[in-house]
Tab-separated table of C-alpha atoms in Angstrom:
chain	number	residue	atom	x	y	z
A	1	UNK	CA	-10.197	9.956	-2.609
A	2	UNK	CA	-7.395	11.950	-1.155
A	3	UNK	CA	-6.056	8.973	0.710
A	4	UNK	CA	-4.818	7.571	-2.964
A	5	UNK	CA	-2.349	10.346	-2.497
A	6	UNK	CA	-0.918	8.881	0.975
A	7	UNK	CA	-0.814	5.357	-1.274
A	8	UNK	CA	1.301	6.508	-4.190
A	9	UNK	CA	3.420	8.149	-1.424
A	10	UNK	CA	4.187	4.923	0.406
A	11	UNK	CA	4.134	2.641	-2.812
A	12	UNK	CA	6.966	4.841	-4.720
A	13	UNK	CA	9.245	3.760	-1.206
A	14	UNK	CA	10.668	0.033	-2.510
A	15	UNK	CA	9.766	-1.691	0.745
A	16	UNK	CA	11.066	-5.277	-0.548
A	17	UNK	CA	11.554	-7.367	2.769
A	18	UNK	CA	15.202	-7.405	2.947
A	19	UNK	CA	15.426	-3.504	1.864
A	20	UNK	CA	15.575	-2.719	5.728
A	21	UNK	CA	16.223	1.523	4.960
A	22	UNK	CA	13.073	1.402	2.785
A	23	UNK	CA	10.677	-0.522	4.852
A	24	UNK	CA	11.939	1.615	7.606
A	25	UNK	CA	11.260	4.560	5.308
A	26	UNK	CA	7.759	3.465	5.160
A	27	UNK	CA	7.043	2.878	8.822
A	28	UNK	CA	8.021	6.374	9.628
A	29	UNK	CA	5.466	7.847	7.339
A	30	UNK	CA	3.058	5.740	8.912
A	31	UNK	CA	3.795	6.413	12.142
A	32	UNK	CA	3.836	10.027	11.149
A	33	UNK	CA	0.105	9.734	10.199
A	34	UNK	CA	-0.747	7.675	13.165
A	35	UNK	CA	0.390	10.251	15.909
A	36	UNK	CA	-1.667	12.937	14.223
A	37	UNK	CA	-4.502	10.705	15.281
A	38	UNK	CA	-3.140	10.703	19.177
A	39	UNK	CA	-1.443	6.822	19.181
A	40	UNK	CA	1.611	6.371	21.123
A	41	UNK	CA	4.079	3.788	19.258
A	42	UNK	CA	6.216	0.897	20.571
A	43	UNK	CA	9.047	0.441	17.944
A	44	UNK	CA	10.524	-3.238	17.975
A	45	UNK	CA	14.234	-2.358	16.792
A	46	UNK	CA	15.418	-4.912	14.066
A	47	UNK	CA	18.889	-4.661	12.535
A	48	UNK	CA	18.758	-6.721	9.752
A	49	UNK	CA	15.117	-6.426	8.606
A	50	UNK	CA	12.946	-3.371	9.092
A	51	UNK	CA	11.567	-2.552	12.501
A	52	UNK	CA	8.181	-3.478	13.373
A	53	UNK	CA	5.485	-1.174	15.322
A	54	UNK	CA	2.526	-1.130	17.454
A	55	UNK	CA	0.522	1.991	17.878
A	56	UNK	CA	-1.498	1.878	21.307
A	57	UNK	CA	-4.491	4.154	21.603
A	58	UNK	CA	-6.268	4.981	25.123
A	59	UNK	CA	-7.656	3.019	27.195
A	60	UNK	CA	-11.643	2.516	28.673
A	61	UNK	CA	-13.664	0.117	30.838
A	62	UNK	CA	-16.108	-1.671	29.126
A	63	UNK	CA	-14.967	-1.356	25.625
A	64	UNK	CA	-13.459	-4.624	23.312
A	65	UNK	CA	-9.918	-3.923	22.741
A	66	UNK	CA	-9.688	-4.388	18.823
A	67	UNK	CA	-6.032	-5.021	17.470
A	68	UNK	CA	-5.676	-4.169	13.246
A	69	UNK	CA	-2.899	-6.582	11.658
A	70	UNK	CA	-0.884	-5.240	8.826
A	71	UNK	CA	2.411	-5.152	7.314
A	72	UNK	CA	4.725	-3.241	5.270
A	73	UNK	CA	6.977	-4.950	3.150
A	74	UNK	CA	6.177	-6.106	-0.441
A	75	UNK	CA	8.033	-9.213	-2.517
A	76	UNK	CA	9.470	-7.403	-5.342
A	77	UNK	CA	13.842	-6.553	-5.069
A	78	UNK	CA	14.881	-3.158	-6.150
A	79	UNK	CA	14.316	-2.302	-9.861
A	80	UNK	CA	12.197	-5.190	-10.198
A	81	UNK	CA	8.615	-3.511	-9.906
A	82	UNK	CA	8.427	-0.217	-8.843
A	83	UNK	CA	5.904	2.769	-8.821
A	84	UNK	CA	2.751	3.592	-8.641
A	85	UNK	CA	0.336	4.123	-11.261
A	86	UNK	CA	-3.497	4.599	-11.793
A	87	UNK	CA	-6.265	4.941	-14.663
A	88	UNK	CA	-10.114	5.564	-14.164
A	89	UNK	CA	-10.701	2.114	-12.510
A	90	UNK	CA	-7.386	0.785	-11.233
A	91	UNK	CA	-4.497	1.752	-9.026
A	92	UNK	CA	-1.199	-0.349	-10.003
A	93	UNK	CA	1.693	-0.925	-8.334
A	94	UNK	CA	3.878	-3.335	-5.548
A	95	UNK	CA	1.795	-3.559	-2.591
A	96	UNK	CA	-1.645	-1.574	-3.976
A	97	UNK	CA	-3.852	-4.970	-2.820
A	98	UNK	CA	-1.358	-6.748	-0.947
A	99	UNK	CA	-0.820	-4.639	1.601
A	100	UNK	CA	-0.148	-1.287	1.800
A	101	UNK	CA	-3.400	-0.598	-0.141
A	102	UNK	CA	-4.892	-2.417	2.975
A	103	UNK	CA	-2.689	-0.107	5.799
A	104	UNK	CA	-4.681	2.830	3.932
A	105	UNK	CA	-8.103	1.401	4.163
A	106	UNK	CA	-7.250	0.772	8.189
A	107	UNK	CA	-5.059	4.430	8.296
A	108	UNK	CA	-8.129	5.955	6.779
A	109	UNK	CA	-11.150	4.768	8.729
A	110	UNK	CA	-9.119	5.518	11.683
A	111	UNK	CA	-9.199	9.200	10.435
A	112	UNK	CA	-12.707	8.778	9.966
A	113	UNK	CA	-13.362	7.691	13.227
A	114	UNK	CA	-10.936	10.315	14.698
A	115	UNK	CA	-12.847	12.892	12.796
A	116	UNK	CA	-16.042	11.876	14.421
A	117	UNK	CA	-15.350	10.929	17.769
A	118	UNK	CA	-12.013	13.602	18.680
A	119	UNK	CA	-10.529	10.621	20.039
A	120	UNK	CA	-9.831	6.691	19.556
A	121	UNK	CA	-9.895	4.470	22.536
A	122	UNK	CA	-9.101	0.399	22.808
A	123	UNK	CA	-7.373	-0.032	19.106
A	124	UNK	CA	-4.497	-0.758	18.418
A	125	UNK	CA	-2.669	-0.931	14.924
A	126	UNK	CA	0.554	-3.696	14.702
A	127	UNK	CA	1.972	-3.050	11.456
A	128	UNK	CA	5.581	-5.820	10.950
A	129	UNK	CA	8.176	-6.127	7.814
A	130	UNK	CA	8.625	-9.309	7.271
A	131	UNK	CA	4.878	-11.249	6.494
A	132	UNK	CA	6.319	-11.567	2.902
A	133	UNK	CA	9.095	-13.584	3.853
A	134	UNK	CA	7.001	-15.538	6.403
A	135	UNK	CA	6.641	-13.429	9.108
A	136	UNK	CA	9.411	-15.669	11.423
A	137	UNK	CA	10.960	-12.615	12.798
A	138	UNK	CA	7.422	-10.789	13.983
A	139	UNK	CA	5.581	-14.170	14.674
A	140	UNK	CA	6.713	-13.931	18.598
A	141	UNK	CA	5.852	-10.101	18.600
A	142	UNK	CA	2.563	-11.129	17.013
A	143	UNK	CA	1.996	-14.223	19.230
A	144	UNK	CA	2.740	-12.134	22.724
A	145	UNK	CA	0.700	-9.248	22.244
A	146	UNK	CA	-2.368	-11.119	20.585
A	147	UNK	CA	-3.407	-12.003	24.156
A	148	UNK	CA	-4.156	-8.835	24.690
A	149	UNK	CA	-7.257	-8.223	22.427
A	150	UNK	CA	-10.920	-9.373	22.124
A	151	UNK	CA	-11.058	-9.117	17.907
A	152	UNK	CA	-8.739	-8.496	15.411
A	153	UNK	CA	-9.160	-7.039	11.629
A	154	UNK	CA	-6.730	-7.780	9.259
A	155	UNK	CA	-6.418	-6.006	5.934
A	156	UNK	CA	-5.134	-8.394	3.420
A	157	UNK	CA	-6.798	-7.905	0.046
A	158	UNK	CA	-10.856	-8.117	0.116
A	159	UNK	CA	-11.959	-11.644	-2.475
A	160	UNK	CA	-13.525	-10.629	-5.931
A	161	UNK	CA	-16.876	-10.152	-4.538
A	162	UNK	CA	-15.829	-7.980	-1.580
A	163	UNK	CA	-15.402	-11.535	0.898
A	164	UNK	CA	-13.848	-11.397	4.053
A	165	UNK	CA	-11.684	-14.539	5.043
A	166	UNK	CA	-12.751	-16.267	7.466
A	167	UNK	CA	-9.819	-19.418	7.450
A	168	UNK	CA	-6.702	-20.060	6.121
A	169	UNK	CA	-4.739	-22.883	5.938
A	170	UNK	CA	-1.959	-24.163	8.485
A	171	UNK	CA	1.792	-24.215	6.895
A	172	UNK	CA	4.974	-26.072	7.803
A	173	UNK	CA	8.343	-26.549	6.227
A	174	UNK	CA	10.115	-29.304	6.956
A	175	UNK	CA	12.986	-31.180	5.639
A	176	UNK	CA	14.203	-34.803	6.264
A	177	UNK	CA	18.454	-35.822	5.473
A	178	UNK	CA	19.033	-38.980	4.808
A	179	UNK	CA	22.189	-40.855	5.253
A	180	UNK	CA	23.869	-43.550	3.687
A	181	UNK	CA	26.995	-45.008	3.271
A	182	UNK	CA	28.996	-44.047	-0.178
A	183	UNK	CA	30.687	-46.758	-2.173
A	184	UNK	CA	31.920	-46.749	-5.644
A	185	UNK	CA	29.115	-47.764	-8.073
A	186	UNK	CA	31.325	-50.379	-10.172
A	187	UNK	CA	33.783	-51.918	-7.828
A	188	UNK	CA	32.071	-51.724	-4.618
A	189	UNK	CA	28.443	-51.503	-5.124
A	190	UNK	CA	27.281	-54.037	-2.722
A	191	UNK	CA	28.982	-51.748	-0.430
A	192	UNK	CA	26.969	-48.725	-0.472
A	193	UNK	CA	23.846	-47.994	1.268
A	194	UNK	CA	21.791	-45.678	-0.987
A	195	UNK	CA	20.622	-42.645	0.127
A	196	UNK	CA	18.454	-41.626	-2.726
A	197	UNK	CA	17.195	-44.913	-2.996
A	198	UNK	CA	15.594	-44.657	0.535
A	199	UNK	CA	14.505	-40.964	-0.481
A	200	UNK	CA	12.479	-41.976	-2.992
A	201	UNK	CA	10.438	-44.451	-0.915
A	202	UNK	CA	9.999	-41.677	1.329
A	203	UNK	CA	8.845	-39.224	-1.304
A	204	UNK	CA	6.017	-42.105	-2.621
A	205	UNK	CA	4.564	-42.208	1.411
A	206	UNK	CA	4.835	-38.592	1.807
A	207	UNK	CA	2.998	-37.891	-1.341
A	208	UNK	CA	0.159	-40.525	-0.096
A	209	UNK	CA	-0.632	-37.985	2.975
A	210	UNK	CA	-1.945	-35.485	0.462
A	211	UNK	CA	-6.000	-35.441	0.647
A	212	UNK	CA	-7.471	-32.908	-1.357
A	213	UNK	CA	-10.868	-33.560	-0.446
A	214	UNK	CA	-9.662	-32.740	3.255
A	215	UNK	CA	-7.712	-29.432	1.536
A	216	UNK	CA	-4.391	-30.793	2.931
A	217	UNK	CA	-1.055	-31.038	0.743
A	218	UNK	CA	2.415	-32.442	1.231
A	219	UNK	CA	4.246	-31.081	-1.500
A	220	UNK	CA	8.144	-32.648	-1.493
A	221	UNK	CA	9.455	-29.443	-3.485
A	222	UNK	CA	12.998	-29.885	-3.703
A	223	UNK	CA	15.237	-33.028	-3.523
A	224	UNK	CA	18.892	-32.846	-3.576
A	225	UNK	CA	21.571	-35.934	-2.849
A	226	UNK	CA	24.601	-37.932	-4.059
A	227	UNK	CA	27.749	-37.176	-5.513
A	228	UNK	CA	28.386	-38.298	-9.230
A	229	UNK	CA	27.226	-41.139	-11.761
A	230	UNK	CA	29.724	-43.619	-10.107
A	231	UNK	CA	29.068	-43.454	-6.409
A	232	UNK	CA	26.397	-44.596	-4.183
A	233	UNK	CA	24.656	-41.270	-2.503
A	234	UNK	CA	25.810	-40.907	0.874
A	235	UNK	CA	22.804	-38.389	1.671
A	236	UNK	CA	20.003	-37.121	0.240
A	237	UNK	CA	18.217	-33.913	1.886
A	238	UNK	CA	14.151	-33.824	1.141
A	239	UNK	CA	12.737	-29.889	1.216
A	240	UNK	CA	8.908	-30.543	1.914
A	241	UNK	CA	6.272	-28.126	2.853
A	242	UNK	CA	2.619	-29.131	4.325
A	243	UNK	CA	-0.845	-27.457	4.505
A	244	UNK	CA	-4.059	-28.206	5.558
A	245	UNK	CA	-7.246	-26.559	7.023
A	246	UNK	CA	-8.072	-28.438	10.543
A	247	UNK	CA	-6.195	-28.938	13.812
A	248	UNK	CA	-6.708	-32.858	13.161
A	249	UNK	CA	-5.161	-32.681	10.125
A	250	UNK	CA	-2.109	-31.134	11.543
A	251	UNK	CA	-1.562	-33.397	13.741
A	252	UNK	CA	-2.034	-36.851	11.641
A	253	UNK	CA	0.642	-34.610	9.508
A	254	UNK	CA	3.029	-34.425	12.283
A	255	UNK	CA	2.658	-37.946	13.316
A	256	UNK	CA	3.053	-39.262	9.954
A	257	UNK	CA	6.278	-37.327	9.399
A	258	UNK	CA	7.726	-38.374	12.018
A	259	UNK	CA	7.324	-42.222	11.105
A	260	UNK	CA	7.905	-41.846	7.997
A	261	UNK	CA	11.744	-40.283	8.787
A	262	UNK	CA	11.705	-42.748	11.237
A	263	UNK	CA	11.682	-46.221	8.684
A	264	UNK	CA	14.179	-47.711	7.263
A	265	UNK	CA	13.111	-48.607	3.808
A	266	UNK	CA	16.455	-49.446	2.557
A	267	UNK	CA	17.984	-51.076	5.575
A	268	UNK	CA	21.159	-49.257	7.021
A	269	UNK	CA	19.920	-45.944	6.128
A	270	UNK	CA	19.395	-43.515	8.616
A	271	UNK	CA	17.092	-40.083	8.537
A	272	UNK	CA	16.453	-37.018	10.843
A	273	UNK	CA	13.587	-34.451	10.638
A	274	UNK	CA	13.879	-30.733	11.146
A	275	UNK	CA	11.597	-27.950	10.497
A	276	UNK	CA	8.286	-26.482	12.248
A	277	UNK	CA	4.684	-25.248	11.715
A	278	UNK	CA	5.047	-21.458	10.306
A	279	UNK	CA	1.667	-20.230	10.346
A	280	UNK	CA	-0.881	-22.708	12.413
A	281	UNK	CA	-4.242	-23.150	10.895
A	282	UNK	CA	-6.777	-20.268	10.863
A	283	UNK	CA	-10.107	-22.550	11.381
A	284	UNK	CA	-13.520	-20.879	10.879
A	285	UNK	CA	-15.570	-21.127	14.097
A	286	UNK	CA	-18.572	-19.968	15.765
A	287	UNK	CA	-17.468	-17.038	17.548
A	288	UNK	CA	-16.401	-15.395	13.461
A	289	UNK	CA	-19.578	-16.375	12.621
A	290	UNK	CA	-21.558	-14.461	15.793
A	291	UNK	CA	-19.071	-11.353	14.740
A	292	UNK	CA	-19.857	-11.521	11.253
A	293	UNK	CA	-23.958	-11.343	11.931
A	294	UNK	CA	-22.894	-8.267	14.419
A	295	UNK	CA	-21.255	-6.532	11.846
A	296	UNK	CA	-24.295	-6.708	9.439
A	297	UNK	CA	-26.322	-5.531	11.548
A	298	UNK	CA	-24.341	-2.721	12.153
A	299	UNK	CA	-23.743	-1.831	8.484
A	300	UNK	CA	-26.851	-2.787	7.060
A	301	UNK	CA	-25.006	-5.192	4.147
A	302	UNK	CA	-23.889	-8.875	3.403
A	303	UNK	CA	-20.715	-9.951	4.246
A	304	UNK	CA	-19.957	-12.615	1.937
A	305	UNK	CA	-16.968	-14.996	2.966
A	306	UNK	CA	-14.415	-17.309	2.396
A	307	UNK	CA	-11.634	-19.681	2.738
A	308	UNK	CA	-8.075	-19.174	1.392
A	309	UNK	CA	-5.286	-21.821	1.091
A	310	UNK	CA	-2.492	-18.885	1.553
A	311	UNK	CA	-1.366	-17.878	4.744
A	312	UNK	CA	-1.278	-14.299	6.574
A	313	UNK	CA	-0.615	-13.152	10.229
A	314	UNK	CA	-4.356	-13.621	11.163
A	315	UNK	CA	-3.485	-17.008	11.482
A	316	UNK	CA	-1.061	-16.278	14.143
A	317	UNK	CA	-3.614	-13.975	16.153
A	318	UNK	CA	-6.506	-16.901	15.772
A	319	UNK	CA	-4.308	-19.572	16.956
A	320	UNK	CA	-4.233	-17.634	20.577
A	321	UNK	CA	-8.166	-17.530	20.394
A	322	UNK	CA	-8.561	-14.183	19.397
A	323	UNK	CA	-11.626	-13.634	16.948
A	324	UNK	CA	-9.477	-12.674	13.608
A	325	UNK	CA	-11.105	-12.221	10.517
A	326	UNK	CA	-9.084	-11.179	7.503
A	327	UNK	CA	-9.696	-9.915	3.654
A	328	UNK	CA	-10.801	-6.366	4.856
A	329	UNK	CA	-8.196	-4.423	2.572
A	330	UNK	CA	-9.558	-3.513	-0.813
A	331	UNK	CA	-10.211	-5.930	-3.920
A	332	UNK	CA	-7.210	-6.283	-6.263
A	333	UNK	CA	-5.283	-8.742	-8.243
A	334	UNK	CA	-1.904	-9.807	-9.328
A	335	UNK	CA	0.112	-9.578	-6.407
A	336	UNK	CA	3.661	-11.081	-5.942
A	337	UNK	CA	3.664	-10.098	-9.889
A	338	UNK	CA	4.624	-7.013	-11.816
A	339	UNK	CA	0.572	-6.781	-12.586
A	340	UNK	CA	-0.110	-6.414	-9.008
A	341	UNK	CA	-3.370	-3.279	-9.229
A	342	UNK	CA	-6.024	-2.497	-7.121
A	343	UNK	CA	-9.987	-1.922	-7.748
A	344	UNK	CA	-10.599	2.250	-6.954
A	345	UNK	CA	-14.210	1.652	-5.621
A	346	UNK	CA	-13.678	-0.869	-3.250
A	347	UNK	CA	-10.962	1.178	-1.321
A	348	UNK	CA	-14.410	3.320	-0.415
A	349	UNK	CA	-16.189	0.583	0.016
A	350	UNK	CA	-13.706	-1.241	2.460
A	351	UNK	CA	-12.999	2.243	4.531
A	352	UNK	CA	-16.781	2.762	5.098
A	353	UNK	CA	-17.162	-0.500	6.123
A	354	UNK	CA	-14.494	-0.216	8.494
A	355	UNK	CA	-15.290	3.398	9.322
A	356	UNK	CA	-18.999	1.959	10.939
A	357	UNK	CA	-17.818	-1.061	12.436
A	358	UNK	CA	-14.768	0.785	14.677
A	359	UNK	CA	-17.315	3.733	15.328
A	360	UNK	CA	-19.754	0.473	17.146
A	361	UNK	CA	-16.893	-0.759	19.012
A	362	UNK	CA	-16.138	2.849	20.509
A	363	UNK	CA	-19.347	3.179	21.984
């Protein structure tokens, strides 16, 4: 289990989102270990964020071009949660699961496959800074070369019982002002036109497009508006985020938000709607399910699966039609907090996997 050695060397770099030198710092040891293995790397120069990279291998006829999805940044600031650490069972430390533990598993089997076959041919490894913070830098660079490729792995943390994921829900973030018209509260009430008032009749119909049976969620998360005691709120802003699991859903979502902005409750008042969809739905579908058979067949085990309500950048690569399926990083727990670790055995278990499933696709 050498390759624990390349993770402590990666997790000891603080690669927090905004911590542009370190994520940097980070890329260039991958990229490092990627060359060794004969990939040629497109560097997409950021300035205020680190940069993100695509390594390119060779090209043949014939062959599925296979695109691997990770990403190097982590949630935690400077001096928050640093370090790596490890017992007989567990390796601890920001980004062991979630996902630098997972750019080893796909770093590894590479090597694997390298080792086997002296070259690599039709994969390609996209590896961005800024999935933690919603990926709205990288989406495009995601979205534009996703064309590009037949099947994509992506190697966010493996479920509990080894599961692959197989959807994620859709996310938007969205946020509605409302205006009013301020008045004094004792002298000239009758003069006002409430802004908060009309917020809160907005907050009661937004909350009734929640179905949990469906999986969808309208959660209004942060409300801010008026001035003081004494005055009748002027404007009211609504923060609101959505999810849900289905392409219908999404839309009924949009539609709804839009009329909701759009009545006047509280006559007078006046609202506007801004925001958009940051991660579109990641829907099961048959072609997964096909894949999933294939691969074992090819390994000889059970790939158990599931759904997640989080979000990751396979749902950008599955909303262009690629066939994405995610969870393929090793089992761990606790991440986004300082107990973030990582299960030993299933980094083995999630290389070899890997290891027989690129060494199909190459012949």
């Amino acid at each position: 289990m050498n390759y624990l050695n390349d993770l402590e060397k990666i997790i000891n770099i603080n690669s927090y989102t905004k911590n542009k030198k370190g994520v940097d710092t980070v890329g260039k040891i991958m990229s490092s270990w990627l060359k060794e293995l004969g990939f040629e790397e497109t560097v997409f120069q950021r300035e205020e964020i680190g940069n993100h990279q695509l390594f390119t291998s060779k090209r043949k006829k014939n062959l599925k071009n296979i695109l691997l999805l990770g990403h190097n940044d982590t949630v935690f600031p400077q001096g928050t949660f640093e370090g790596f650490t490890q017992d007989d069972t567990w390796v601890y430390g920001p980004g062991v699961c979630d996902m630098k533990g997972g750019n080893i598993v796909a770093l590894e089997s590479l090597r694997n496959l390298y080792k086997n076959n002296n070259e690599i041919t039709n994969i390609d490894f996209l590896i961005v800074s800024d999935e933690e913070s919603g990926s709205d830098n990288s989406k495009h660079v995601t979205l534009d070369i996703a064309k590009n490729y037949d099947l994509c792995f992506v190697f966010e943390a493996a479920g509990p019982n080894l599961e692959v994921v197989t959807g994620r829900k859709g996310v938007g973030t969205f946020t509605i002002l409302v205006e009013g018209i301020p008045a004094h509260a004792g002298t000239s009430y009758l003069k006002g036109i409430d802004a908060n008032l009309e917020a809160s009749y907005k907050l009661q119909e937004l909350s009734k497009l929640t179905n949990l049976d469906l999986g969808t969620t309208v959660n209004v998360g942060k409300i801010t508006g008026g001035i003081g005691a004494n005055t009748i709120s002027p404007k009211c802003e609504m923060l609101l985020e959505i999810r849900y699991t289905t392409n219908k859903e999404r839309d009924r979502l949009l539609s709804s938000l839009d009329k909701i902005t759009n009545t006047s409750y509280i006559k007078g008042t006046t609202s506007t709607l801004s925001g958009l969809i940051q991660r579109d739905v990641m829907e099961a579908n048959e072609n997964q399910a096909k894949l999933i058979k294939q691969i074992e067949e090819i390994t000889g085990t059970t790939i158990p699966t599931e759904k997640r309500g989080g979000v990751s950048d396979a749902n950008h690569v599955s909303s262009c039609g690629v066939t994405t399926i995610d969870g393929f990083g090793p089992f761990g727990d606790g991440d986004h907090t300082k107990k973030e670790r990582a299960l030993k055995e299933t980094f083995e278990q999630r290389i070899n996997l890997m290891s027989d499933i690129l060494k199909y696709f190459q012949k």
